[in-house]
Amino acid sequence: MKNSHIAKRYWDADESQLAASADLAASMDDLINFTIGDPDIITDERIIQGAFEDAKAGYTRYTESVGLKELREEIAKYYKDEYNHKVGLDEIMVTTSACQGMWLVLEAILDEGDEVIIPSPYFPPYSDQVKLAGGVSVYLPLEEDEDYQLNVEKLEQLITKKTKAVIINTPNNPIGSCLSRETLEKIGEMAGKHDILVIADDIYTLYSYEMPFIPTATLQGLAERTITLGSFSKDYAMTGWRIGYIIAKPEFIGVIKSINENNVYSAPSISQRAAIHALRLRKEIQPGLLQEFKKRSYYAYERLNKLKGVHVMEPKGTFYLFPNIKETGLTSAQITEKLIKEAHVAVVPGSAFGPGGEGYLRIAVTLGVEKMAEAFDRIEEMDIFR
C-alpha cells in the first residue's frame, strides 16, 4: 500500500501466497488444510508441565540476552552427544524461532548490495529477509531430474565478488528432499575456495528418512564458515513456543546479540525452559514423532501418485511433499483454486516458493491419515485427476 507515512520499501509488499492460502483455509468450515507446516500434534505433556512448574518457580523474567546458560549448555551437550561436535557456550544464541534467527544472521553479515545465493524453490521469507537486510537474492535452481541435489558447478557460476553467503536447507521445505553428504562436502569445498559463508537452516533435523541427519557444520572445513539455525518448532512439535537458536563463531554471536538487544532482547524465559525439557526428553519424545510423520508422508506419496497427471518424489525428509502437476496443463495457482472450490482441500501453489516452483504444489502432511484419506477421496472425484 502506497502511503507517504509508510516506508517506501514496503509499498509493494503483498501478502504472501503462503499466508493467503492459510487465511482462505480458515474461512471454510469443511475445508481440509494442507497449507501451513504446523503439526496437529500437541507439545508433549511433560514439556508443558515442566515449563509450567518452572514458571511457578519464578522463571518469568528476562534471561541473559544470549539465552539461559542452562539451555545453551543443553544445546552444546546435544551436539556433542548426537554428532560428536563440540560447540562452545559463546557460540550459541537463543532466539525467538529460527525465522527470527535468519533475520538476525542476515542483518549481521550483509552490507548494502551483498549477494546471497538461495537454492530455489525455497522457504519464502528467505528472499524478503535478504532484501530487508540490504542484500540481493540470487537464485540457484534445484532440479527434479537431479534429485534436487544442489548443483555445485552451477553454484560456482553464480558466485561473484559481492557474494557473501549461500543458504542451504536440508531436509528441505518445500520439496521434502535431502542433500547427500557428498553434495554437502562439495558445497563446503566451494565455500572455502571463494571464502563465502554457509547458512544452514537446520530445522527439520529429526525428519531425515533415508539416512541420519548430518549437520553441515560437522563436515571437514565447514565449522569455521557455517552459521547454523536450529529450532524446536518441528522437531518437538513446539511451533507456538517460538524458540530457536543460532550457532556461529563468537565474533558473529557478539554482533547478533547486539542487534537482538534492540529487537526483543531475549527469548521468552518460559519457552527457554520448555526447550530445556525437550532436549532432555528427546529420546522419549522424538521416535514417535518421526514414525508418525514418516507414515503420513508415505501415505500421501502413494495417494498422490495414483492421480492422473501427478507424480511426486519418494519422501526423503520433512513432512512436505512437492508433487509435479505439469501434465494437467494448469498452473499451480489454477490447480490450487480448483482444489479449494471443488474438493474443499487447501494446498499451497508452487509459485509461492520462488523460481522453479511453478508446476508444483506443496502439501504439508500435518493432519492424521484418516483426515488425509478424506481429502484424497475428494480429490480423486475431481474430473481433472480422473
Short mmCIF file of N, CA and C in Angstrom, two decimals, residues 230-304:
data_model
loop_
_atom_site.label_atom_id
_atom_site.label_comp_id
_atom_site.label_asym_id
_atom_site.label_seq_id
_atom_site.Cartn_x
_atom_site.Cartn_y
_atom_site.Cartn_z
N GLY A 230 18.87 -23.40 14.33
CA GLY A 230 18.15 -24.54 14.90
C GLY A 230 16.82 -24.11 15.46
N SER A 231 15.92 -25.07 15.64
CA SER A 231 14.58 -24.74 16.11
C SER A 231 13.98 -25.92 16.85
N PHE A 232 13.06 -25.62 17.76
CA PHE A 232 12.30 -26.65 18.47
C PHE A 232 10.91 -26.83 17.88
N SER A 233 10.56 -26.00 16.90
CA SER A 233 9.19 -25.98 16.38
C SER A 233 8.75 -27.32 15.81
N LYS A 234 9.52 -27.86 14.87
CA LYS A 234 9.11 -29.06 14.15
C LYS A 234 9.64 -30.33 14.82
N ASP A 235 10.87 -30.29 15.29
CA ASP A 235 11.48 -31.49 15.86
C ASP A 235 10.86 -31.90 17.19
N TYR A 236 10.12 -30.97 17.82
CA TYR A 236 9.50 -31.27 19.11
C TYR A 236 8.02 -30.88 19.15
N ALA A 237 7.43 -30.56 17.99
CA ALA A 237 6.04 -30.11 17.93
C ALA A 237 5.81 -28.94 18.89
N MET A 238 6.63 -27.90 18.73
CA MET A 238 6.59 -26.74 19.63
C MET A 238 6.50 -25.43 18.84
N THR A 239 5.71 -25.42 17.77
CA THR A 239 5.66 -24.23 16.91
C THR A 239 5.23 -22.97 17.66
N GLY A 240 4.26 -23.08 18.54
CA GLY A 240 3.73 -21.91 19.23
C GLY A 240 4.62 -21.37 20.34
N TRP A 241 5.63 -22.13 20.73
CA TRP A 241 6.53 -21.65 21.79
C TRP A 241 7.52 -20.62 21.26
N ARG A 242 7.71 -20.59 19.95
CA ARG A 242 8.61 -19.63 19.27
C ARG A 242 10.00 -19.63 19.92
N ILE A 243 10.72 -20.72 19.73
CA ILE A 243 12.03 -20.82 20.34
C ILE A 243 12.99 -21.54 19.39
N GLY A 244 14.16 -20.93 19.19
CA GLY A 244 15.17 -21.49 18.31
C GLY A 244 16.54 -21.03 18.77
N TYR A 245 17.55 -21.23 17.91
CA TYR A 245 18.89 -20.81 18.29
C TYR A 245 19.78 -20.66 17.06
N ILE A 246 20.88 -19.95 17.26
CA ILE A 246 21.91 -19.77 16.25
C ILE A 246 23.21 -20.33 16.82
N ILE A 247 23.95 -21.05 15.98
CA ILE A 247 25.30 -21.48 16.35
C ILE A 247 26.27 -20.87 15.34
N ALA A 248 27.24 -20.13 15.85
CA ALA A 248 28.22 -19.48 14.98
C ALA A 248 29.44 -19.14 15.81
N LYS A 249 30.50 -18.74 15.16
CA LYS A 249 31.71 -18.35 15.88
C LYS A 249 31.42 -17.13 16.76
N PRO A 250 32.16 -16.97 17.87
CA PRO A 250 31.86 -15.92 18.85
C PRO A 250 31.76 -14.52 18.26
N GLU A 251 32.57 -14.22 17.24
CA GLU A 251 32.51 -12.87 16.68
C GLU A 251 31.16 -12.60 16.01
N PHE A 252 30.56 -13.62 15.42
CA PHE A 252 29.21 -13.46 14.85
C PHE A 252 28.17 -13.32 15.96
N ILE A 253 28.29 -14.18 16.97
CA ILE A 253 27.31 -14.16 18.07
C ILE A 253 27.33 -12.80 18.76
N GLY A 254 28.51 -12.21 18.91
CA GLY A 254 28.59 -10.90 19.56
C GLY A 254 27.80 -9.83 18.82
N VAL A 255 27.91 -9.83 17.49
CA VAL A 255 27.17 -8.86 16.69
C VAL A 255 25.67 -9.15 16.73
N ILE A 256 25.32 -10.43 16.58
CA ILE A 256 23.91 -10.83 16.59
C ILE A 256 23.27 -10.48 17.93
N LYS A 257 23.99 -10.68 19.01
CA LYS A 257 23.49 -10.32 20.34
C LYS A 257 23.18 -8.83 20.41
N SER A 258 24.06 -8.00 19.88
CA SER A 258 23.84 -6.55 19.91
C SER A 258 22.61 -6.15 19.11
N ILE A 259 22.44 -6.78 17.94
CA ILE A 259 21.26 -6.49 17.12
C ILE A 259 19.99 -6.89 17.86
N ASN A 260 20.01 -8.07 18.45
CA ASN A 260 18.80 -8.59 19.12
C ASN A 260 18.44 -7.80 20.36
N GLU A 261 19.41 -7.21 21.01
CA GLU A 261 19.12 -6.40 22.19
C GLU A 261 18.31 -5.16 21.82
N ASN A 262 18.32 -4.80 20.54
CA ASN A 262 17.49 -3.70 20.06
C ASN A 262 16.21 -4.19 19.40
N ASN A 263 15.96 -5.48 19.51
CA ASN A 263 14.79 -6.08 18.89
C ASN A 263 13.88 -6.66 19.97
N VAL A 264 14.19 -7.83 20.50
CA VAL A 264 13.36 -8.40 21.58
C VAL A 264 14.14 -8.64 22.86
N TYR A 265 15.42 -8.34 22.86
CA TYR A 265 16.36 -8.51 23.97
C TYR A 265 16.65 -9.98 24.25
N SER A 266 15.63 -10.74 24.65
CA SER A 266 15.86 -12.15 24.93
C SER A 266 14.63 -12.96 24.56
N ALA A 267 14.83 -14.23 24.28
CA ALA A 267 13.71 -15.12 24.00
C ALA A 267 12.89 -15.33 25.28
N PRO A 268 11.61 -15.67 25.16
CA PRO A 268 10.77 -15.86 26.35
C PRO A 268 11.35 -16.88 27.32
N SER A 269 11.41 -16.51 28.57
CA SER A 269 12.02 -17.38 29.58
C SER A 269 11.30 -18.72 29.69
N ILE A 270 9.97 -18.70 29.64
CA ILE A 270 9.21 -19.94 29.79
C ILE A 270 9.44 -20.85 28.60
N SER A 271 9.53 -20.29 27.40
CA SER A 271 9.83 -21.10 26.22
C SER A 271 11.23 -21.69 26.29
N GLN A 272 12.16 -20.93 26.85
CA GLN A 272 13.51 -21.47 27.02
C GLN A 272 13.51 -22.64 27.99
N ARG A 273 12.73 -22.54 29.05
CA ARG A 273 12.64 -23.66 29.99
C ARG A 273 12.01 -24.88 29.31
N ALA A 274 11.00 -24.65 28.48
CA ALA A 274 10.39 -25.75 27.74
C ALA A 274 11.41 -26.42 26.83
N ALA A 275 12.27 -25.62 26.21
CA ALA A 275 13.29 -26.18 25.32
C ALA A 275 14.28 -27.06 26.08
N ILE A 276 14.60 -26.66 27.29
CA ILE A 276 15.48 -27.48 28.13
C ILE A 276 14.85 -28.86 28.37
N HIS A 277 13.59 -28.87 28.73
CA HIS A 277 12.89 -30.13 28.97
C HIS A 277 12.81 -30.97 27.69
N ALA A 278 12.59 -30.30 26.56
CA ALA A 278 12.50 -31.01 25.28
C ALA A 278 13.81 -31.74 24.97
N LEU A 279 14.92 -31.05 25.12
CA LEU A 279 16.22 -31.67 24.84
C LEU A 279 16.48 -32.86 25.76
N ARG A 280 16.14 -32.72 27.01
CA ARG A 280 16.40 -33.81 27.96
C ARG A 280 15.48 -35.01 27.75
N LEU A 281 14.33 -34.76 27.13
CA LEU A 281 13.36 -35.83 26.91
C LEU A 281 13.36 -36.33 25.47
N ARG A 282 14.28 -35.88 24.65
CA ARG A 282 14.20 -36.14 23.21
C ARG A 282 14.18 -37.63 22.86
N LYS A 283 14.91 -38.44 23.61
CA LYS A 283 14.96 -39.88 23.30
C LYS A 283 13.60 -40.54 23.50
N GLU A 284 12.77 -39.94 24.35
CA GLU A 284 11.44 -40.49 24.60
C GLU A 284 10.39 -39.88 23.68
N ILE A 285 10.59 -38.63 23.29
CA ILE A 285 9.57 -37.91 22.53
C ILE A 285 9.73 -38.08 21.01
N GLN A 286 10.94 -37.98 20.52
CA GLN A 286 11.14 -37.86 19.08
C GLN A 286 10.85 -39.13 18.27
N PRO A 287 11.14 -40.33 18.76
CA PRO A 287 10.85 -41.50 17.93
C PRO A 287 9.39 -41.58 17.48
N GLY A 288 8.46 -41.24 18.35
CA GLY A 288 7.05 -41.27 17.99
C GLY A 288 6.69 -40.24 16.94
N LEU A 289 7.28 -39.05 17.05
CA LEU A 289 7.04 -38.01 16.05
C LEU A 289 7.57 -38.44 14.69
N LEU A 290 8.78 -38.98 14.67
CA LEU A 290 9.38 -39.43 13.43
C LEU A 290 8.54 -40.52 12.76
N GLN A 291 8.12 -41.49 13.54
CA GLN A 291 7.32 -42.58 13.00
C GLN A 291 5.99 -42.08 12.42
N GLU A 292 5.34 -41.16 13.13
CA GLU A 292 4.05 -40.66 12.69
C GLU A 292 4.15 -39.87 11.40
N PHE A 293 5.11 -38.97 11.31
CA PHE A 293 5.19 -38.13 10.11
C PHE A 293 5.76 -38.88 8.91
N LYS A 294 6.60 -39.87 9.16
CA LYS A 294 7.05 -40.71 8.05
C LYS A 294 5.87 -41.51 7.49
N LYS A 295 5.03 -42.03 8.38
CA LYS A 295 3.84 -42.77 7.94
C LYS A 295 2.93 -41.87 7.11
N ARG A 296 2.71 -40.66 7.58
CA ARG A 296 1.84 -39.73 6.85
C ARG A 296 2.44 -39.37 5.49
N SER A 297 3.74 -39.13 5.46
CA SER A 297 4.40 -38.74 4.21
C SER A 297 4.26 -39.84 3.16
N TYR A 298 4.46 -41.07 3.57
CA TYR A 298 4.37 -42.17 2.61
C TYR A 298 2.93 -42.44 2.19
N TYR A 299 1.99 -42.20 3.08
CA TYR A 299 0.59 -42.34 2.70
C TYR A 299 0.23 -41.32 1.62
N ALA A 300 0.60 -40.07 1.84
CA ALA A 300 0.32 -39.02 0.85
C ALA A 300 1.05 -39.30 -0.46
N TYR A 301 2.27 -39.78 -0.38
CA TYR A 301 3.07 -40.13 -1.56
C TYR A 301 2.33 -41.17 -2.41
N GLU A 302 1.81 -42.19 -1.79
CA GLU A 302 1.10 -43.24 -2.53
C GLU A 302 -0.19 -42.72 -3.14
N ARG A 303 -0.94 -41.91 -2.40
CA ARG A 303 -2.20 -41.39 -2.93
C ARG A 303 -1.96 -40.39 -4.07
N LEU A 304 -0.96 -39.55 -3.94
CA LEU A 304 -0.67 -38.57 -4.98
C LEU A 304 -0.29 -39.24 -6.30
#
